């Protein structure tokens, strides 16, 4: 009979090569009559005729398409495959290297030569440390106990290879991390000045910016080189080998502890000795028993209010009177002039004094008394008994007067 193929498609099932044929039969009566009744019944879904439908035909013979191929030996076709890196939908992550930390142990120096230092481990084995890891004059005598990191190799003589610098660095980073997390100060030695700051040895190399050396700019910051200082860890990144410290924060922390104790001791009306530590437009900053207070410019002197920078310089000491203590705002009010006698108390009404004209104004002249240094005003009406004169017509600056 004539057969029309509607389409031929290939569908992969696993790794098998299977062809599926879609056959469309003619539905007309002529096509149905042209084929044999058993075949027509099989195509229409009718029950098979005994003896004919079960007989194997040429179409039932296994062909190349049904024969199992090499791909069938790998397992079922629907088994899931493990995703590979680069495939769509893959979630495989790249392998990251792990940081190896050597074991740090205590070793005892046996002998030291020009090239190496022979040490003994706790289990009796001998180890060797390169002499280049120690500074000159390190005092490596027999019996000295050192920290060393055990490396994963041995020399030709079977001695354990160790590293002192690696152990110091590893222990240093552990101490730095602990100090950074607990916000506690560390003590280190200033090694040398560099651009923008200093290098500080904390077991590891740290950078101290110039802006974090002190609360106020230092006149001679180079004097810090070689000294032991307390610092606070501000930035700590071991992977990037970045360590930044601040001496200023450590000084502030220490000063606040002292301030809290000073506020408990100070009270209004007490007299203390203070040291000038700073200047402001409105007065002097004076440190009293570790706490900082303000002396307003009106409390500097009994004379006319002088400029704070002209009145004193850094480091000068004065006796001060405590005017006010405010713990909540951490403020202390101080006075210098009230610790000295008031010159006005020595002036007697009706007494005669010698003075010098210091300033001339429209309404009179200012005269400085020679004995006390006080400045007073002589009004225009008190300059002369004759009317119609101006002050500059009667006196000039620097003239000596009896008042």
XYZ file of C-alpha atoms in Angstrom, residues 6-403:
398
model
C 4.983 12.608 7.878
C 8.322 13.096 9.550
C 11.439 11.404 10.744
C 13.057 12.630 13.945
C 15.997 11.532 16.038
C 15.722 11.697 19.788
C 18.654 10.914 21.965
C 17.851 8.704 24.941
C 20.892 8.617 27.115
C 23.762 7.618 24.807
C 21.671 5.308 22.581
C 21.001 6.089 18.964
C 17.252 5.573 18.484
C 15.199 6.684 15.533
C 11.520 7.295 15.851
C 9.401 7.166 12.741
C 6.038 8.841 12.549
C 3.908 7.140 9.973
C 0.697 8.560 8.620
C -1.618 6.096 6.877
C -4.193 7.000 4.272
C -7.606 7.066 5.894
C -9.513 6.495 2.711
C -11.368 3.240 2.059
C -9.081 2.430 -0.883
C -6.017 2.399 1.354
C -7.740 0.194 3.938
C -8.804 -2.315 1.281
C -5.346 -2.557 -0.200
C -3.709 -4.056 2.878
C -4.348 -7.476 4.401
C -6.985 -7.728 7.147
C -4.602 -8.793 9.963
C -2.314 -5.834 9.359
C -5.286 -3.456 9.148
C -6.652 -4.765 12.416
C -3.241 -4.333 14.088
C -3.034 -0.710 12.912
C -6.582 0.018 14.191
C -5.823 -1.569 17.576
C -7.945 -4.710 16.936
C -6.999 -7.946 18.704
C -4.421 -10.032 16.918
C -5.413 -13.117 14.909
C -4.016 -16.260 16.505
C -1.141 -17.736 14.606
C -0.367 -14.705 12.502
C 0.299 -11.742 14.880
C 2.765 -13.787 16.992
C 4.746 -14.916 14.019
C 8.007 -13.092 13.812
C 8.490 -11.112 10.670
C 11.379 -9.379 9.104
C 10.522 -6.167 10.965
C 10.892 -7.974 14.325
C 14.461 -8.894 13.669
C 16.857 -6.857 15.783
C 18.532 -4.174 13.776
C 21.521 -2.000 14.329
C 19.412 0.663 16.015
C 18.290 -1.778 18.770
C 21.677 -3.298 19.308
C 23.310 -2.189 22.528
C 26.290 0.109 21.913
C 29.353 0.862 23.950
C 27.506 3.667 25.738
C 25.096 1.103 27.322
C 27.812 -0.237 29.579
C 28.064 3.046 31.540
C 24.745 2.587 33.344
C 21.140 3.681 32.960
C 20.415 6.486 30.543
C 18.611 8.612 33.155
C 21.424 8.535 35.747
C 22.417 12.097 36.779
C 25.873 13.286 35.840
C 28.132 15.260 38.184
C 28.391 18.902 37.127
C 31.690 19.951 35.679
C 33.410 23.319 36.071
C 32.417 25.494 33.149
C 29.083 23.715 32.434
C 25.890 25.681 32.577
C 24.330 25.426 36.022
C 27.538 24.224 37.621
C 28.101 25.301 41.239
C 31.569 23.870 41.628
C 33.885 26.344 43.409
C 37.600 26.742 42.694
C 39.981 25.212 45.184
C 41.501 27.833 47.438
C 44.941 27.370 48.991
C 44.971 26.992 52.757
C 47.367 28.962 54.924
C 49.892 26.689 56.627
C 51.007 27.615 60.122
C 54.170 25.972 61.419
C 54.257 24.593 64.937
C 56.102 26.852 67.368
C 58.207 25.094 70.003
C 60.854 25.943 72.590
C 64.411 24.932 71.686
C 67.713 25.167 73.542
C 70.857 26.490 71.876
C 73.679 23.908 71.709
C 76.237 25.864 69.694
C 76.377 28.771 67.253
C 78.636 29.169 64.237
C 79.004 31.828 61.589
C 76.355 30.229 59.350
C 73.946 28.380 61.624
C 72.722 27.845 65.165
C 72.384 24.243 66.366
C 69.575 23.701 68.869
C 68.022 20.781 70.705
C 64.291 20.061 70.669
C 62.286 18.770 73.636
C 62.377 15.196 72.241
C 66.185 15.218 72.024
C 66.474 15.725 68.266
C 68.900 18.282 66.913
C 67.721 21.175 64.809
C 69.350 24.012 62.941
C 68.401 27.681 62.510
C 70.120 29.963 59.946
C 72.369 32.501 61.686
C 71.052 35.222 59.350
C 67.763 35.260 61.294
C 69.485 36.733 64.345
C 70.836 40.232 64.796
C 74.498 40.794 65.496
C 75.395 40.501 69.154
C 72.246 38.539 69.949
C 73.988 36.680 72.779
C 73.359 33.140 71.451
C 75.252 31.232 74.101
C 74.785 27.591 75.019
C 71.633 26.923 77.039
C 69.683 29.906 75.716
C 66.004 29.038 75.179
C 64.417 30.309 71.930
C 61.113 30.132 70.111
C 61.320 28.376 66.756
C 58.912 27.155 64.094
C 59.305 23.557 62.894
C 59.537 23.377 59.107
C 58.478 20.337 57.043
C 61.960 19.389 55.827
C 65.366 18.169 57.077
C 68.900 18.827 55.969
C 71.343 16.251 54.609
C 72.473 15.356 58.137
C 68.941 14.555 59.286
C 68.642 17.639 61.477
C 65.274 19.365 61.783
C 65.073 22.682 59.932
C 63.710 25.485 62.140
C 62.968 29.187 61.753
C 63.215 31.706 64.581
C 61.931 34.687 62.564
C 58.864 32.755 61.412
C 58.038 31.859 65.030
C 58.432 35.464 66.180
C 56.223 36.683 63.333
C 53.526 34.083 63.973
C 53.446 34.794 67.711
C 53.476 38.522 66.972
C 50.373 38.346 64.770
C 48.579 36.293 67.423
C 49.340 38.971 70.029
C 48.267 41.753 67.639
C 44.942 40.083 66.851
C 44.244 39.559 70.544
C 45.053 43.212 71.345
C 42.884 44.464 68.462
C 39.891 42.382 69.538
C 40.192 43.262 73.240
C 41.134 46.931 72.533
C 44.133 46.825 74.847
C 47.416 48.733 74.317
C 50.663 47.089 73.193
C 54.273 48.101 73.861
C 56.738 48.304 70.986
C 60.032 49.891 70.002
C 60.247 52.696 67.457
C 62.683 51.397 64.827
C 63.119 54.241 62.348
C 61.356 57.183 60.715
C 59.784 56.705 57.276
C 57.744 58.872 54.951
C 54.620 59.943 56.809
C 55.420 58.291 60.126
C 57.504 55.699 61.950
C 58.125 51.942 61.921
C 57.295 50.225 65.225
C 58.416 46.700 66.146
C 55.615 44.714 67.832
C 57.027 41.325 66.875
C 55.741 42.257 63.417
C 56.329 45.450 61.456
C 53.759 48.177 62.243
C 53.266 51.689 60.839
C 52.720 54.687 63.123
C 51.415 57.740 61.156
C 52.770 61.141 62.150
C 49.226 62.361 62.851
C 48.833 59.630 65.498
C 52.086 60.200 67.387
C 50.694 62.609 70.005
C 47.630 64.666 70.859
C 49.552 67.836 69.964
C 52.286 68.237 67.304
C 55.728 67.360 68.685
C 58.617 69.736 68.136
C 61.170 66.894 68.000
C 59.411 63.690 66.999
C 62.723 62.115 65.904
C 63.569 61.662 69.596
C 61.096 58.760 69.679
C 63.422 56.536 67.629
C 64.777 53.743 69.827
C 62.296 54.322 72.656
C 59.577 51.995 73.947
C 56.064 53.378 73.465
C 52.516 52.199 74.136
C 50.245 52.029 71.076
C 46.724 50.947 70.157
C 46.081 48.743 67.110
C 43.772 50.603 64.687
C 44.032 48.424 61.542
C 44.986 44.743 61.401
C 45.018 42.771 58.105
C 47.363 39.786 58.269
C 46.587 38.592 54.734
C 47.597 41.980 53.310
C 50.477 42.343 55.820
C 48.979 45.672 56.956
C 49.260 46.854 60.554
C 48.588 50.468 61.660
C 48.952 51.656 65.257
C 48.268 54.888 67.146
C 50.232 56.302 70.086
C 47.738 59.164 70.379
C 44.870 56.780 71.197
C 46.981 55.087 73.860
C 47.811 58.461 75.448
C 44.134 59.466 75.436
C 43.155 56.185 77.032
C 45.741 56.696 79.763
C 44.755 60.341 80.284
C 41.058 59.494 80.677
C 41.875 57.044 83.449
C 43.862 59.749 85.247
C 41.113 62.330 84.602
C 38.456 60.202 86.260
C 40.588 59.975 89.383
C 41.372 63.734 89.268
C 37.678 64.693 89.024
C 37.053 62.723 92.209
C 39.789 64.636 94.053
C 39.230 68.209 92.820
C 36.651 70.479 94.445
C 35.583 74.102 94.180
C 37.792 76.516 96.154
C 40.933 74.364 96.131
C 44.307 75.754 95.059
C 46.535 73.587 92.892
C 49.631 73.937 90.709
C 48.877 73.702 87.004
C 50.957 73.471 83.832
C 50.096 75.230 80.554
C 49.431 72.583 77.866
C 47.538 74.563 75.207
C 46.139 77.858 73.987
C 42.727 79.023 72.857
C 41.234 82.345 71.797
C 39.350 82.588 75.051
C 42.065 81.453 77.457
C 44.680 78.908 78.526
C 44.420 75.127 78.806
C 46.040 74.139 82.103
C 46.618 70.592 83.336
C 45.915 70.030 87.034
C 46.692 66.604 88.541
C 46.272 64.959 85.149
C 42.982 66.681 84.255
C 42.722 69.625 81.863
C 40.954 72.809 82.846
C 40.347 76.228 81.284
C 41.590 79.566 82.562
C 39.445 82.179 80.828
C 41.330 85.254 79.650
C 39.329 87.372 82.098
C 40.833 85.255 84.908
C 44.435 85.614 83.750
C 45.259 88.962 85.344
C 43.764 91.841 87.316
C 44.917 94.162 84.566
C 43.200 94.492 81.200
C 42.651 91.051 79.638
C 45.931 90.072 77.956
C 46.417 87.743 74.997
C 46.860 84.131 76.184
C 49.960 83.634 74.022
C 51.508 86.866 75.367
C 50.701 85.972 78.957
C 52.341 82.514 79.064
C 54.049 79.836 77.012
C 53.798 76.036 76.913
C 55.168 74.388 80.024
C 54.782 77.398 82.320
C 53.474 76.581 85.788
C 51.012 78.708 87.758
C 49.107 78.440 90.975
C 45.429 78.222 90.092
C 42.161 78.365 91.998
C 39.444 75.805 91.165
C 36.296 77.758 90.299
C 34.047 74.920 89.106
C 34.130 71.123 88.543
C 31.544 69.622 86.175
C 31.973 65.839 86.013
C 29.158 65.209 83.535
C 30.624 67.623 80.963
C 34.224 66.936 82.023
C 34.947 70.638 82.507
C 37.084 72.399 85.105
C 37.065 76.187 85.549
C 40.301 77.742 86.864
C 41.600 81.192 87.787
C 45.146 82.557 88.006
C 44.466 86.138 89.065
C 42.544 85.145 92.183
C 45.667 83.477 93.533
C 47.473 86.846 93.716
C 46.443 89.953 95.710
C 44.140 92.390 93.981
C 46.106 95.640 93.352
C 42.919 97.678 93.793
C 42.916 96.772 97.475
C 46.075 98.862 97.907
C 44.596 101.983 96.318
C 43.372 104.554 98.818
C 40.727 107.099 97.977
C 42.169 110.604 98.212
C 45.816 109.511 97.883
C 48.100 111.103 95.291
C 49.953 108.884 92.770
C 52.391 109.364 89.907
C 51.223 108.088 86.505
C 51.949 108.060 82.764
C 49.494 108.778 79.943
C 49.024 105.582 77.942
C 46.027 106.404 75.747
C 44.007 109.455 74.689
C 40.302 109.273 73.846
C 37.577 111.857 73.201
C 36.283 111.778 76.779
C 39.642 111.792 78.587
C 42.977 109.973 78.990
C 44.117 106.641 80.469
C 46.927 106.789 83.003
C 49.092 103.897 84.267
C 50.057 104.214 87.931
C 53.756 103.695 88.453
C 53.571 101.938 91.834
C 50.912 99.314 91.090
C 50.739 99.216 87.307
C 46.982 99.726 87.377
C 45.358 101.720 84.590
C 42.791 104.377 85.369
C 40.726 106.916 83.473
C 41.076 110.640 83.941
C 37.878 112.161 82.568
C 37.998 115.291 80.411
C 36.203 117.218 83.135
C 39.060 116.349 85.531
C 41.909 117.384 83.215
C 41.422 121.150 83.533
C 39.093 123.664 85.062
C 38.902 125.606 81.802
C 36.225 124.573 79.334
C 36.532 124.274 75.571
C 39.697 122.192 75.404
C 40.067 118.727 73.919
C 42.246 116.046 75.644
C 44.898 116.031 72.894
C 45.267 119.803 73.337
C 46.167 119.364 77.007
C 48.404 116.245 77.136
C 50.250 113.869 74.836
C 50.912 110.167 75.130
C 53.817 109.470 77.519
C 53.372 112.580 79.613
C 53.871 112.193 83.351
C 50.934 113.302 85.487
C 50.151 113.543 89.160
C 46.693 112.133 89.860
